[in-house]
PDB file of C-alpha atoms in Angstrom:
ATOM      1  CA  UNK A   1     226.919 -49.331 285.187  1.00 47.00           C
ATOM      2  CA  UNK A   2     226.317 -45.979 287.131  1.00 55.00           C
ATOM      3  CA  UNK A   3     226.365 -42.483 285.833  1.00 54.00           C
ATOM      4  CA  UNK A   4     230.182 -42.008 286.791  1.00 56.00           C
ATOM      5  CA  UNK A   5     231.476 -44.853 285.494  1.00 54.00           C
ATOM      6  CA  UNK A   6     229.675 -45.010 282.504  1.00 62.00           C
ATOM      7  CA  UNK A   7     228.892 -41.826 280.491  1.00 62.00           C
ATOM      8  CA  UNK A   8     231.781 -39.680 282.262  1.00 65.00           C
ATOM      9  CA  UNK A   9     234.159 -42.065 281.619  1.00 68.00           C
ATOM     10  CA  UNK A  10     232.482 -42.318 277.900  1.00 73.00           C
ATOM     11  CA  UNK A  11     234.498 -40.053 275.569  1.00 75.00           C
ATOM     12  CA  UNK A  12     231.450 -39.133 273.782  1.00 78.00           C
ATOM     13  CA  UNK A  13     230.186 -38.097 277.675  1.00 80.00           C
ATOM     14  CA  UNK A  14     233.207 -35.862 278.329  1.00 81.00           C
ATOM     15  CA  UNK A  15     232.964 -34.016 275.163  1.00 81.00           C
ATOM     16  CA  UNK A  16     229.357 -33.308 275.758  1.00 85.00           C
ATOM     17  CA  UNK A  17     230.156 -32.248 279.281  1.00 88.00           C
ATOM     18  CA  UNK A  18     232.923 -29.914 277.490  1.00 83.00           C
ATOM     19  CA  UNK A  19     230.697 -28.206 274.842  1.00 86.00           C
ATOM     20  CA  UNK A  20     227.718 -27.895 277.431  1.00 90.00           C
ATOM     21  CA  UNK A  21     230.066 -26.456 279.950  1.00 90.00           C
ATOM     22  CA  UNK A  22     231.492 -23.980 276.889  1.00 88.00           C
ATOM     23  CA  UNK A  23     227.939 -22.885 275.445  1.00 92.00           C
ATOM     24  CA  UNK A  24     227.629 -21.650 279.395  1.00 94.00           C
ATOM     25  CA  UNK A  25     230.782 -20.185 279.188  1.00 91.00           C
ATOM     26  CA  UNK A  26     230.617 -18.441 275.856  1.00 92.00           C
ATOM     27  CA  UNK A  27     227.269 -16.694 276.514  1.00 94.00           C
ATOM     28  CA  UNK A  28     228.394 -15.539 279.854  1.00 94.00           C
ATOM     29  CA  UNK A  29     231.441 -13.691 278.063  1.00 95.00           C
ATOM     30  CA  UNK A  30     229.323 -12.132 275.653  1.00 96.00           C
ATOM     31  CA  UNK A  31     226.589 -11.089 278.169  1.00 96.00           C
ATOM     32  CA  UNK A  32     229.181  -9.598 280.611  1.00 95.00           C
ATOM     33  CA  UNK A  33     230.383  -7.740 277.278  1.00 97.00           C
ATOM     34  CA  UNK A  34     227.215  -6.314 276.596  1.00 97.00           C
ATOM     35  CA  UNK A  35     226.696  -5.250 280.175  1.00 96.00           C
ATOM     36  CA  UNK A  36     230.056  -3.472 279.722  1.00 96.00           C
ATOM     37  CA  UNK A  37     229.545  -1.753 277.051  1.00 97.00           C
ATOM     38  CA  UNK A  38     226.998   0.462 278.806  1.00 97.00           C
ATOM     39  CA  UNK A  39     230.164   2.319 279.991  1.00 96.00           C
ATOM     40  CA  UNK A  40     229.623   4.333 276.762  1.00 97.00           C
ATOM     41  CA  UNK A  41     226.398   5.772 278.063  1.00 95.00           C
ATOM     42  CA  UNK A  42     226.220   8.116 280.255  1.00 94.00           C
ATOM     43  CA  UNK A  43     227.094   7.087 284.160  1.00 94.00           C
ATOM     44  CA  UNK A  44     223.360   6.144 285.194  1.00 94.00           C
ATOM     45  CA  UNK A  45     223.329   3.413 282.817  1.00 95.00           C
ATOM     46  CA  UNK A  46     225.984   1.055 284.046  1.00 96.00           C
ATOM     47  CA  UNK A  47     225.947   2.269 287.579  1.00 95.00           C
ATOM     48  CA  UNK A  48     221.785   0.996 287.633  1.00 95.00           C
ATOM     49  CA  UNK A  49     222.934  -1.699 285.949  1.00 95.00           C
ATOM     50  CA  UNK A  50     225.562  -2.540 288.692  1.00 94.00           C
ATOM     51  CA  UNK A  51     222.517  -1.545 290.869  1.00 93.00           C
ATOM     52  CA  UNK A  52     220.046  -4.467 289.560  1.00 94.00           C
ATOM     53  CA  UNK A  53     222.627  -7.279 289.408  1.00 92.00           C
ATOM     54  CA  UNK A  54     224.120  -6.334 293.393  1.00 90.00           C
ATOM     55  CA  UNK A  55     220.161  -6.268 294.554  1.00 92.00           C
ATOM     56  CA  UNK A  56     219.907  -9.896 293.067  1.00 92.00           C
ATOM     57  CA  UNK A  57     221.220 -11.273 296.117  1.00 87.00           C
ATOM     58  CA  UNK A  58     221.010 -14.606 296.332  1.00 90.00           C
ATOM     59  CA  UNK A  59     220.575 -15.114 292.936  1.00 92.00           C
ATOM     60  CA  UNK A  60     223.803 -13.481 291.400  1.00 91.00           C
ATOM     61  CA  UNK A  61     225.837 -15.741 293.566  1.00 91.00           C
ATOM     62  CA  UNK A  62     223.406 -18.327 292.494  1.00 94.00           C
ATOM     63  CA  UNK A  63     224.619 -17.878 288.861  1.00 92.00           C
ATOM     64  CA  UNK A  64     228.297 -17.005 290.063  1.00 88.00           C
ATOM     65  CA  UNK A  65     228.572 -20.702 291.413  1.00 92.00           C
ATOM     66  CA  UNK A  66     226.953 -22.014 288.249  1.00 93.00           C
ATOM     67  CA  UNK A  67     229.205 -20.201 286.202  1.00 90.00           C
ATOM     68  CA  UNK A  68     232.200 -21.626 288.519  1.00 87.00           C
ATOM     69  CA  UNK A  69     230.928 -25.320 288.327  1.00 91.00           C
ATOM     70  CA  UNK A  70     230.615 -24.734 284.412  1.00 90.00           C
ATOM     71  CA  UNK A  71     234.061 -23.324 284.253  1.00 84.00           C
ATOM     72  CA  UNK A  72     235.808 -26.433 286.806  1.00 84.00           C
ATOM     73  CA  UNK A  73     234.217 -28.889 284.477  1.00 87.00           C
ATOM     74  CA  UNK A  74     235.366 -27.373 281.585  1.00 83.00           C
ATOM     75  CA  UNK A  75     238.980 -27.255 282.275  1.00 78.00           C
ATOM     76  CA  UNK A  76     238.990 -30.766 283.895  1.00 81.00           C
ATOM     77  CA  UNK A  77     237.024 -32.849 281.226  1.00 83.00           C
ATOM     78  CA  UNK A  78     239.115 -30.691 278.326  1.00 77.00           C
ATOM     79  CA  UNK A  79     242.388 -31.469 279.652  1.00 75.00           C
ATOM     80  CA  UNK A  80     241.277 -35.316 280.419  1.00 79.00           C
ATOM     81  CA  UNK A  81     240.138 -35.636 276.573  1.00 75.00           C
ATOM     82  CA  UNK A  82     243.639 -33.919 275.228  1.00 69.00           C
ATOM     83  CA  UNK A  83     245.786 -35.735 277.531  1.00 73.00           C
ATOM     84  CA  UNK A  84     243.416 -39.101 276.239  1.00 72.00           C
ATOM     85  CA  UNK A  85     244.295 -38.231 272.786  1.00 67.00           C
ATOM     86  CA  UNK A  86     247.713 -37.697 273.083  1.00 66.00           C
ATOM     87  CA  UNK A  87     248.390 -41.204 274.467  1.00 69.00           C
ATOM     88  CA  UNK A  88     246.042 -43.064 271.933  1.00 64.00           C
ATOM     89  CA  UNK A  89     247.800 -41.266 269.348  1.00 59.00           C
ATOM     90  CA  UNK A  90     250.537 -44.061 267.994  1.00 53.00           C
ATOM     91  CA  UNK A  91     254.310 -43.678 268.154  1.00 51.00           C
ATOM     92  CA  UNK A  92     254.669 -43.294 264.397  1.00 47.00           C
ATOM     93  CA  UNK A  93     252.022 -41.398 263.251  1.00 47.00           C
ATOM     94  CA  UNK A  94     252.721 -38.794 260.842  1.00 47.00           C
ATOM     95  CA  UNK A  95     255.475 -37.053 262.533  1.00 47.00           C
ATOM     96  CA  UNK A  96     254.426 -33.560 261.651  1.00 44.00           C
ATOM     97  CA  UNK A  97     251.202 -33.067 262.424  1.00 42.00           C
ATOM     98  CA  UNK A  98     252.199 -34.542 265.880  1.00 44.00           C
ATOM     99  CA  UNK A  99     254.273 -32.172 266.477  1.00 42.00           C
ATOM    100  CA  UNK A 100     252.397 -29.735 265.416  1.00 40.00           C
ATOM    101  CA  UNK A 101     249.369 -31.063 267.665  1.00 42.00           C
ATOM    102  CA  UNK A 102     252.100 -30.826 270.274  1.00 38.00           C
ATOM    103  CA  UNK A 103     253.464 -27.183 269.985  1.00 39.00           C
ATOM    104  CA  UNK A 104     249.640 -26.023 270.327  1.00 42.00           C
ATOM    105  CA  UNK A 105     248.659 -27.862 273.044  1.00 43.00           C
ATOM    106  CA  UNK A 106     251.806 -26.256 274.756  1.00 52.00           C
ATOM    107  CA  UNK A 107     250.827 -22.680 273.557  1.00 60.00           C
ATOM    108  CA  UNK A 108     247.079 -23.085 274.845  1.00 61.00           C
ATOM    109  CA  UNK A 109     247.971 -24.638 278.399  1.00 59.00           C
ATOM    110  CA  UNK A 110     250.435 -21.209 278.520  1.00 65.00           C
ATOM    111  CA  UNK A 111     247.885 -18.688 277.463  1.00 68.00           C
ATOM    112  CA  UNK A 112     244.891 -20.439 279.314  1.00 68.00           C
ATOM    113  CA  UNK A 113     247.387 -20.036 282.410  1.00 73.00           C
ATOM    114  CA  UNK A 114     247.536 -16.642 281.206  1.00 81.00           C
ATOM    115  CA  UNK A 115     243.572 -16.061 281.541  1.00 81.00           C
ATOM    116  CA  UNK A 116     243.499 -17.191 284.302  1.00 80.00           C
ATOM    117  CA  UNK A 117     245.759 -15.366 285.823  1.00 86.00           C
ATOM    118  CA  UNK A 118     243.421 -12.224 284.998  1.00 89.00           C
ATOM    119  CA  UNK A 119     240.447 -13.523 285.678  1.00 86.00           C
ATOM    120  CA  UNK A 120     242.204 -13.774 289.560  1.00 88.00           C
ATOM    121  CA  UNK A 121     243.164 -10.047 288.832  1.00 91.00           C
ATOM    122  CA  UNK A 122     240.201  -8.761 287.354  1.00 91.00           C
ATOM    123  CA  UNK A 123     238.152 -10.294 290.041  1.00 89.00           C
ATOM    124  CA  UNK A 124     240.149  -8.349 292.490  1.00 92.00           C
ATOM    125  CA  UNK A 125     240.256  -5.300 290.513  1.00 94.00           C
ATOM    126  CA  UNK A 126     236.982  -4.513 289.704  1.00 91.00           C
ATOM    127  CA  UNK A 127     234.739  -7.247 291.804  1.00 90.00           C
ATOM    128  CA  UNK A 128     236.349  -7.419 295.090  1.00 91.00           C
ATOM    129  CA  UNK A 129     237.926  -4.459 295.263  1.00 92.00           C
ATOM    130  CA  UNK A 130     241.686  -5.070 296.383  1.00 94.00           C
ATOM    131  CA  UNK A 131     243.189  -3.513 293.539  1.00 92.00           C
ATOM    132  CA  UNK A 132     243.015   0.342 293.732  1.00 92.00           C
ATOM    133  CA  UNK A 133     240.562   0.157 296.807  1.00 94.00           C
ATOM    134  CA  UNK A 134     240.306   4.101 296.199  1.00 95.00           C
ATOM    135  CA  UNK A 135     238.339   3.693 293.156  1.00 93.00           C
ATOM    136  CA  UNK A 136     235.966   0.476 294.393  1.00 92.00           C
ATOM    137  CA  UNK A 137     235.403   2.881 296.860  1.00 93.00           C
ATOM    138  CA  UNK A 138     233.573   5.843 295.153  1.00 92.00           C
ATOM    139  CA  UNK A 139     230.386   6.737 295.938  1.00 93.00           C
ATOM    140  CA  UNK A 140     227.370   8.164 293.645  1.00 90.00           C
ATOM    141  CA  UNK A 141     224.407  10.161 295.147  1.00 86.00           C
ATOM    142  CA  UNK A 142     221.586   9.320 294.006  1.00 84.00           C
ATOM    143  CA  UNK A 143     218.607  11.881 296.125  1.00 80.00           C
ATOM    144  CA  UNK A 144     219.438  10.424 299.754  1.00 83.00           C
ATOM    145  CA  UNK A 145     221.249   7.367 298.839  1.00 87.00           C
ATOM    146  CA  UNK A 146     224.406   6.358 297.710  1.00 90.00           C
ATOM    147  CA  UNK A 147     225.311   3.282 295.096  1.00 92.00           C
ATOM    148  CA  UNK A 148     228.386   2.420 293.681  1.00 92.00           C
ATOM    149  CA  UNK A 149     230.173   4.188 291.529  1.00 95.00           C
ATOM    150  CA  UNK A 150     230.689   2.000 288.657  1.00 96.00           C
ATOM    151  CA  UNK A 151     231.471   4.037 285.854  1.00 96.00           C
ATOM    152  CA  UNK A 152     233.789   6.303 287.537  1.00 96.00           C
ATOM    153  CA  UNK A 153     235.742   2.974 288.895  1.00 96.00           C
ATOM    154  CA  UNK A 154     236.048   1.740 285.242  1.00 96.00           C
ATOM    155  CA  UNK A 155     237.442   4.863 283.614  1.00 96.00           C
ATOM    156  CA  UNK A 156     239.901   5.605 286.128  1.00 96.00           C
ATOM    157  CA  UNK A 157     241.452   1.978 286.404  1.00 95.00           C
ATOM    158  CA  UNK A 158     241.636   1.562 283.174  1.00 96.00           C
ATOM    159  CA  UNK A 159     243.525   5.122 282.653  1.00 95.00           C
ATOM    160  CA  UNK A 160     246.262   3.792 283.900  1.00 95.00           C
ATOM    161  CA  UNK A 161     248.498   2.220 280.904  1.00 96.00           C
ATOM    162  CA  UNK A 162     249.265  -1.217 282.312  1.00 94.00           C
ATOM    163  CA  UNK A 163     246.072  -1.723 283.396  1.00 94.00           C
ATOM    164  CA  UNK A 164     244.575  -1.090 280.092  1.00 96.00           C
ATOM    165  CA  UNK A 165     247.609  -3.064 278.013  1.00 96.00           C
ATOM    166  CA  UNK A 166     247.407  -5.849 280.349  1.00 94.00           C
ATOM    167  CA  UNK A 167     243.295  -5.816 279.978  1.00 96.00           C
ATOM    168  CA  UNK A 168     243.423  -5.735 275.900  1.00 96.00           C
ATOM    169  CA  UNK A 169     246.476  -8.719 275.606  1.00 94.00           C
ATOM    170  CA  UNK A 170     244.199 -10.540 278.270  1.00 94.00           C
ATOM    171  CA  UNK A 171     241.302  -9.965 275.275  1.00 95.00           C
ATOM    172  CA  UNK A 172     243.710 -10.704 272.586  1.00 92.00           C
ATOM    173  CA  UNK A 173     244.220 -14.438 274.450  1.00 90.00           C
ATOM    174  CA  UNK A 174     240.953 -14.753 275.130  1.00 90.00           C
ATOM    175  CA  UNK A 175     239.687 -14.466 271.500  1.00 90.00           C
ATOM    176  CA  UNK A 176     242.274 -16.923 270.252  1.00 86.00           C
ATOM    177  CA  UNK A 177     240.801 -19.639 272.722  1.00 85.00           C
ATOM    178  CA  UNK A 178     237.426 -18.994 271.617  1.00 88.00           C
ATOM    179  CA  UNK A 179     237.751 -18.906 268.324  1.00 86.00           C
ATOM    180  CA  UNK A 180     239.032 -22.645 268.796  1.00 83.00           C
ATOM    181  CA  UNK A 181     236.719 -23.225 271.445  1.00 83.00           C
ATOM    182  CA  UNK A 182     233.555 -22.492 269.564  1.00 87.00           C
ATOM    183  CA  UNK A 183     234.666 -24.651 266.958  1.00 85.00           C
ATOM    184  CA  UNK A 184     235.355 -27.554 269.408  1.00 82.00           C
ATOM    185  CA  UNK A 185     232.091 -26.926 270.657  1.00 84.00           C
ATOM    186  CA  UNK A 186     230.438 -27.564 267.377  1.00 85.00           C
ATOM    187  CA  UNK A 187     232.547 -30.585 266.500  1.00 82.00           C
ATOM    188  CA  UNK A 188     231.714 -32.395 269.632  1.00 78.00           C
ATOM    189  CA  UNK A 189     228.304 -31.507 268.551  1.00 79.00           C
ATOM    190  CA  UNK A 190     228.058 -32.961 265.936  1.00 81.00           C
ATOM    191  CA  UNK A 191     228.401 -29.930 263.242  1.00 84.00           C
ATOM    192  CA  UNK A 192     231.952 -31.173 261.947  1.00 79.00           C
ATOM    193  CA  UNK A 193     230.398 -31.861 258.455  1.00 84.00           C
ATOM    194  CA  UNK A 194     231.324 -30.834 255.012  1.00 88.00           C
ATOM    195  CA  UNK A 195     228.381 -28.862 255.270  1.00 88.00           C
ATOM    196  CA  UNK A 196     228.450 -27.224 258.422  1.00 89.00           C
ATOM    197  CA  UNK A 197     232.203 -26.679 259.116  1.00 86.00           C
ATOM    198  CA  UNK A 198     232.703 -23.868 257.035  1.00 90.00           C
ATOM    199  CA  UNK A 199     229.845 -22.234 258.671  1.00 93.00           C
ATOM    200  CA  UNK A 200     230.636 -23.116 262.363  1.00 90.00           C
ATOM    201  CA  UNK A 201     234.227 -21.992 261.618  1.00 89.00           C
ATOM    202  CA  UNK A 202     232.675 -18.622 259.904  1.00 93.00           C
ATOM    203  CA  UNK A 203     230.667 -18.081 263.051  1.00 94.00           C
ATOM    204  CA  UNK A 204     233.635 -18.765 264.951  1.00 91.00           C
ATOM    205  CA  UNK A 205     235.772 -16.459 264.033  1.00 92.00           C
ATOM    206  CA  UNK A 206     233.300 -13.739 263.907  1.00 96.00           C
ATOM    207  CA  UNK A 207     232.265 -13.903 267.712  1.00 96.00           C
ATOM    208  CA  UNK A 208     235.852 -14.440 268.581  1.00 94.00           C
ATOM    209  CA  UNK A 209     236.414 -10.571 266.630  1.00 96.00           C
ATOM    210  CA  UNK A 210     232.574  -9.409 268.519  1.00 97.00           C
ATOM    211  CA  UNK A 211     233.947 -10.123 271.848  1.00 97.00           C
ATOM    212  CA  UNK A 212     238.006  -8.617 271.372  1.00 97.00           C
ATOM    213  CA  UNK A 213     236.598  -5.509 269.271  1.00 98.00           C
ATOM    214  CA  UNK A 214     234.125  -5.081 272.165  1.00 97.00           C
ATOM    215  CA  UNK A 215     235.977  -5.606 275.623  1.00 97.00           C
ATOM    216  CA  UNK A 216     239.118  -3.807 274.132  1.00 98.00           C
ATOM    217  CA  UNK A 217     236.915  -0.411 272.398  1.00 98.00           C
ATOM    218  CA  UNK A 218     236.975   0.113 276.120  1.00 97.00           C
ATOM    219  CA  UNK A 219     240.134   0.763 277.390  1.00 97.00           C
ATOM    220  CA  UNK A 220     240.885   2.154 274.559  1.00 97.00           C
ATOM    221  CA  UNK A 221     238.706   4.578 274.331  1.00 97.00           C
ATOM    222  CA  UNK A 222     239.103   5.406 278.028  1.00 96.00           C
ATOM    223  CA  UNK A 223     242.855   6.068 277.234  1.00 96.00           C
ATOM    224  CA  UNK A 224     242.302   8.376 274.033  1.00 96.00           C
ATOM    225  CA  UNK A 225     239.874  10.485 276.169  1.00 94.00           C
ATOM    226  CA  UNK A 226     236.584   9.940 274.918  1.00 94.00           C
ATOM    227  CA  UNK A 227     235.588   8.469 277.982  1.00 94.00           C
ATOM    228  CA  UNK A 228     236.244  10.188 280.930  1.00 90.00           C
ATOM    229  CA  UNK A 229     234.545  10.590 284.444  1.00 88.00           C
ATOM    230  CA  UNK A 230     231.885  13.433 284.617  1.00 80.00           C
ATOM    231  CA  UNK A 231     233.739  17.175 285.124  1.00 66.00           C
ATOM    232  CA  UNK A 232     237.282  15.079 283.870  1.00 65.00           C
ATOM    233  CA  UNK A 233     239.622  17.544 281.553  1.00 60.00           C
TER     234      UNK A 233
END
């Protein structure tokens, strides 16, 4: 029995695959926080920052098509193990908490169609540049070169309102799927144990808060003003 027919097709396989996949994708989203952040420095920080990661070359889109593979594998394997489980469920097994099962399976599909949706967008925004091409396309002088303006780009995309609202109920999405995905991730680990499950569901919920507190203090701060581009009333 080869690899493919065997251990993928294994559900103990898939779910590994899934919370492998999901510890790759969780520390990404709180790195990329972190690197964010740095928008409350001053404007050398994040724009050296930007700096390093653009000079990696090779290697950035190195980790960009790891990150891509993670994420593919993810969403295929987690939607094969839910749809799995919804047909071995019987016909007559205890009504309500199939329909409950039901109604969130339908609510994550929608918001994780959501997410995705701005990932697309904030890829173009602020990666690619095809959204407000006026602000990718500031400059900072640095002696006799120029670099990207990073910081400036940030502050003035996200002073526009729907930007910003569309950014923090984006964040508000994306810390209601992690703070079931974490715990997912520990189950199929193993860590679903009188013991640990309290714990697991503790840590949960408290990096699901980390990462909305600390993607959304952004925009809003940029829209009350305390963040604002160099010379700025």
């Amino acid at each position: 029995m080869d690899f493919q027919a065997g251990y993928l097709r294994s559900s103990i396989g898939r779910k590994t695959i899934v919370a492998i996949t999901g510890i790759i994708l969780f520390g990404f989203v709180f790195v990329h926080m972190l690197g964010n952040l740095q928008i409350f420095q001053e404007p050398d920080k994040i724009n050296t920052y930007a700096e390093f990661l653009h000079n990696l070359g090779g290697l950035l889109w190195l980790a960009r098509g790891i990150l891509l593979v993670a994420f593919v594998l993810h969403v295929y394997y987690a939607l094969k193990l839910s749809l799995e489980n919804k047909k071995a469920r019987p016909v007559g097994y205890v009504k309500e908490s199939t329909i409950q099962a039901t109604l969130s399976s339908r609510y994550m599909a929608l918001t994780g169609s959501v997410l995705l949706a701005f990932v697309i967008y904030h890829l173009l925004h602020f990666t690619i540049g095809k959204i407000q091409p006026e602000n990718f396309a500031l400059q900072e002088t640095i002696g006799d070169k120029q670099r990207h303006d990073v910081y400036s780009m940030v502050i003035l995309g996200f002073k526009n309102v729907y930007v910003s609202i569309s950014y923090i109920v984006a964040m508000t999405l994306l810390a209601f799927h992690l703070r079931h995905g974490v715990t997912s991730v520990f189950q199929s680990l193993g860590f679903n144990t009188t013991f640990w499950a309290p714990k697991t569901n503790a840590f949960a919920i408290l990096y699901a808060l980390t990462i909305f507190i600390g993607n959304v203090s952004m925009p809003v701060a940029i829209l009350l003003n305390f963040v604002k581009v160099p010379g700025a009333q």
